[in-house]
PDB file of C-alpha atoms and ligand atoms in Angstrom:
ATOM      1  CA  MET A  10     133.992 -91.523  59.221  1.00  0.00           C
ATOM      2  CA  VAL A  11     136.985 -91.434  56.905  1.00  0.00           C
ATOM      3  CA  GLY A  12     140.244 -93.138  57.743  1.00  0.00           C
ATOM      4  CA  PRO A  13     141.238 -95.911  60.124  1.00  0.00           C
ATOM      5  CA  ALA A  14     140.081 -96.065  63.755  1.00  0.00           C
ATOM      6  CA  TYR A  15     142.730 -94.726  66.104  1.00  0.00           C
ATOM      7  CA  LYS A  16     142.814 -97.968  68.038  1.00  0.00           C
ATOM      8  CA  ASP A  17     143.535 -99.833  64.790  1.00  0.00           C
ATOM      9  CA  VAL A  18     146.400 -97.444  64.060  1.00  0.00           C
ATOM     10  CA  ALA A  19     147.715 -98.005  67.597  1.00  0.00           C
ATOM     11  CA  ALA A  20     147.486-101.794  67.199  1.00  0.00           C
ATOM     12  CA  LYS A  21     149.159-101.780  63.776  1.00  0.00           C
ATOM     13  CA  TYR A  22     152.229 -99.856  64.925  1.00  0.00           C
ATOM     14  CA  ALA A  23     152.505-101.058  68.527  1.00  0.00           C
ATOM     15  CA  GLY A  24     156.117-101.344  69.616  1.00  0.00           C
ATOM     16  CA  GLN A  25     157.673 -99.963  66.414  1.00  0.00           C
ATOM     17  CA  LYS A  26     160.732 -97.825  67.002  1.00  0.00           C
ATOM     18  CA  GLY A  27     160.648 -94.282  65.667  1.00  0.00           C
ATOM     19  CA  ILE A  28     157.039 -94.657  64.569  1.00  0.00           C
ATOM     20  CA  GLU A  29     155.949 -91.420  66.237  1.00  0.00           C
ATOM     21  CA  ASP A  30     158.177 -89.315  63.968  1.00  0.00           C
ATOM     22  CA  LYS A  31     157.020 -91.202  60.863  1.00  0.00           C
ATOM     23  CA  LEU A  32     153.333 -90.865  61.679  1.00  0.00           C
ATOM     24  CA  ALA A  33     153.705 -87.208  62.679  1.00  0.00           C
ATOM     25  CA  GLN A  34     155.150 -86.519  59.210  1.00  0.00           C
ATOM     26  CA  LYS A  35     152.222 -88.367  57.628  1.00  0.00           C
ATOM     27  CA  VAL A  36     149.722 -86.332  59.632  1.00  0.00           C
ATOM     28  CA  ILE A  37     151.329 -83.142  58.288  1.00  0.00           C
ATOM     29  CA  LYS A  38     152.035 -84.246  54.712  1.00  0.00           C
ATOM     30  CA  GLY A  39     149.207 -86.722  54.163  1.00  0.00           C
ATOM     31  CA  SER A  40     149.234 -90.465  53.660  1.00  0.00           C
ATOM     32  CA  LYS A  41     148.123 -92.945  51.047  1.00  0.00           C
ATOM     33  CA  GLY A  42     148.084 -96.683  50.649  1.00  0.00           C
ATOM     34  CA  ALA A  43     148.693 -97.658  54.270  1.00  0.00           C
ATOM     35  CA  TRP A  44     145.050 -98.563  54.937  1.00  0.00           C
ATOM     36  CA  GLY A  45     143.171 -98.524  51.681  1.00  0.00           C
ATOM     37  CA  ASP A  46     142.349 -96.562  48.570  1.00  0.00           C
ATOM     38  CA  ILE A  47     141.316 -93.309  50.253  1.00  0.00           C
ATOM     39  CA  PRO A  48     144.255 -90.943  50.868  1.00  0.00           C
ATOM     40  CA  MET A  49     144.543 -88.648  53.871  1.00  0.00           C
ATOM     41  CA  PRO A  50     145.007 -85.083  52.658  1.00  0.00           C
ATOM     42  CA  PRO A  51     147.874 -83.004  54.081  1.00  0.00           C
ATOM     43  CA  ASN A  52     147.010 -81.220  57.327  1.00  0.00           C
ATOM     44  CA  ALA A  53     149.246 -78.213  56.724  1.00  0.00           C
ATOM     45  CA  ASN A  54     147.823 -76.235  59.641  1.00  0.00           C
ATOM     46  CA  VAL A  55     149.230 -78.802  62.087  1.00  0.00           C
ATOM     47  CA  ASN A  56     152.806 -78.091  63.178  1.00  0.00           C
ATOM     48  CA  GLU A  57     155.458 -80.620  64.183  1.00  0.00           C
ATOM     49  CA  ALA A  58     154.835 -80.334  67.943  1.00  0.00           C
ATOM     50  CA  GLU A  59     151.072 -80.649  67.515  1.00  0.00           C
ATOM     51  CA  ALA A  60     151.462 -83.648  65.217  1.00  0.00           C
ATOM     52  CA  GLN A  61     153.714 -85.366  67.775  1.00  0.00           C
ATOM     53  CA  THR A  62     151.142 -84.760  70.518  1.00  0.00           C
ATOM     54  CA  LEU A  63     148.295 -86.082  68.347  1.00  0.00           C
ATOM     55  CA  VAL A  64     150.259 -89.176  67.315  1.00  0.00           C
ATOM     56  CA  LYS A  65     151.274 -89.964  70.911  1.00  0.00           C
ATOM     57  CA  TRP A  66     147.620 -89.782  71.896  1.00  0.00           C
ATOM     58  CA  ILE A  67     146.498 -91.920  68.936  1.00  0.00           C
ATOM     59  CA  LEU A  68     149.108 -94.566  69.737  1.00  0.00           C
ATOM     60  CA  SER A  69     147.864 -94.716  73.341  1.00  0.00           C
ATOM     61  CA  GLN A  70     144.327 -95.745  72.256  1.00  0.00           C
ATOM     62  CA  LYS A  71     143.187 -99.281  73.018  1.00  0.00           C
TER      63      LYS A  71
HETATM   64  C1  HEM B  25     145.045 -83.504  62.427  1.00  0.00           C
HETATM   65  C2  HEM B  25     144.130 -84.363  62.027  1.00  0.00           C
HETATM   66  C3  HEM B  25     144.462 -85.800  61.687  1.00  0.00           C
HETATM   67  C4  HEM B  25     145.244 -86.715  62.354  1.00  0.00           C
HETATM   68  C5  HEM B  25     146.001 -86.518  63.658  1.00  0.00           C
HETATM   69  C6  HEM B  25     145.235 -87.943  61.562  1.00  0.00           C
HETATM   70  C7  HEM B  25     145.939 -89.108  61.882  1.00  0.00           C
HETATM   71  C8  HEM B  25     146.086 -90.196  61.036  1.00  0.00           C
HETATM   72  C9  HEM B  25     147.011 -91.299  61.221  1.00  0.00           C
HETATM   73  C10 HEM B  25     148.006 -91.440  62.381  1.00  0.00           C
HETATM   74  C11 HEM B  25     146.838 -92.156  60.182  1.00  0.00           C
HETATM   75  C12 HEM B  25     147.592 -93.465  59.917  1.00  0.00           C
HETATM   76  C13 HEM B  25     148.647 -93.242  58.820  1.00  0.00           C
HETATM   77  C14 HEM B  25     149.433 -94.494  58.471  1.00  0.00           C
HETATM   78  O1  HEM B  25     149.111 -95.598  58.934  1.00  0.00           O
HETATM   79  O2  HEM B  25     150.430 -94.402  57.731  1.00  0.00           O
HETATM   80  C15 HEM B  25     145.788 -91.610  59.337  1.00  0.00           C
HETATM   81  C16 HEM B  25     145.311 -92.185  58.164  1.00  0.00           C
HETATM   82  C17 HEM B  25     144.263 -91.704  57.405  1.00  0.00           C
HETATM   83  N1  HEM B  25     143.559 -90.551  57.635  1.00  0.00           N
HETATM   84 FE1  HEM B  25     144.029 -89.149  59.022  1.00  0.00          FE
HETATM   85  N2  HEM B  25     144.435 -87.754  60.463  1.00  0.00           N
HETATM   86  C18 HEM B  25     143.944 -86.470  60.496  1.00  0.00           C
HETATM   87  C19 HEM B  25     143.099 -85.891  59.567  1.00  0.00           C
HETATM   88  C20 HEM B  25     142.465 -86.552  58.535  1.00  0.00           C
HETATM   89  C21 HEM B  25     141.486 -85.951  57.638  1.00  0.00           C
HETATM   90  C22 HEM B  25     141.053 -84.500  57.694  1.00  0.00           C
HETATM   91  C23 HEM B  25     141.095 -86.958  56.784  1.00  0.00           C
HETATM   92  C24 HEM B  25     140.086 -86.961  55.667  1.00  0.00           C
HETATM   93  C25 HEM B  25     139.427 -85.893  55.235  1.00  0.00           C
HETATM   94  C26 HEM B  25     141.833 -88.150  57.134  1.00  0.00           C
HETATM   95  C27 HEM B  25     141.717 -89.364  56.501  1.00  0.00           C
HETATM   96  C28 HEM B  25     142.595 -90.418  56.650  1.00  0.00           C
HETATM   97  C29 HEM B  25     142.662 -91.566  55.745  1.00  0.00           C
HETATM   98  C30 HEM B  25     141.762 -91.829  54.540  1.00  0.00           C
HETATM   99  C31 HEM B  25     143.725 -92.363  56.220  1.00  0.00           C
HETATM  100  C32 HEM B  25     144.270 -93.665  55.597  1.00  0.00           C
HETATM  101  C33 HEM B  25     145.401 -93.260  54.631  1.00  0.00           C
HETATM  102  C34 HEM B  25     146.198 -94.424  54.081  1.00  0.00           C
HETATM  103  O3  HEM B  25     145.614 -95.443  53.728  1.00  0.00           O
HETATM  104  O4  HEM B  25     147.458 -94.290  53.987  1.00  0.00           O
HETATM  105  N3  HEM B  25     142.654 -87.856  58.197  1.00  0.00           N
HETATM  106  N4  HEM B  25     145.353 -90.415  59.892  1.00  0.00           N
END
């Protein structure tokens, strides 16, 4: 496994306004430094609507 557990992501950002848009952009463009030294590569084959759906699901994990 690479990257944070979805439930840890959900716990970290619980209740933050506008977080879905921010995380959806990170899913598409990649992310570094939020969790550790390993970056997430861009997922360029994921479009905006798909990223929103994925992020909503991730944020619903407990
Ligand atoms: C469409 C597929 C993916 C989704 C929906 C997804 C989702 C996420 C989310 C929501 C975060 C948290 C970002 C943050 O806290 O700012 C994250 C972080 C991360 N993901 Fe992914 N991810 C995907 C694919 C991947 C792939 C393919 C890899 C590795 C090959 C990966 C590795 C990582 C790593 C290493 C982090 C931590 C980055 C950091 O510290 O900033 N992810 N991912």
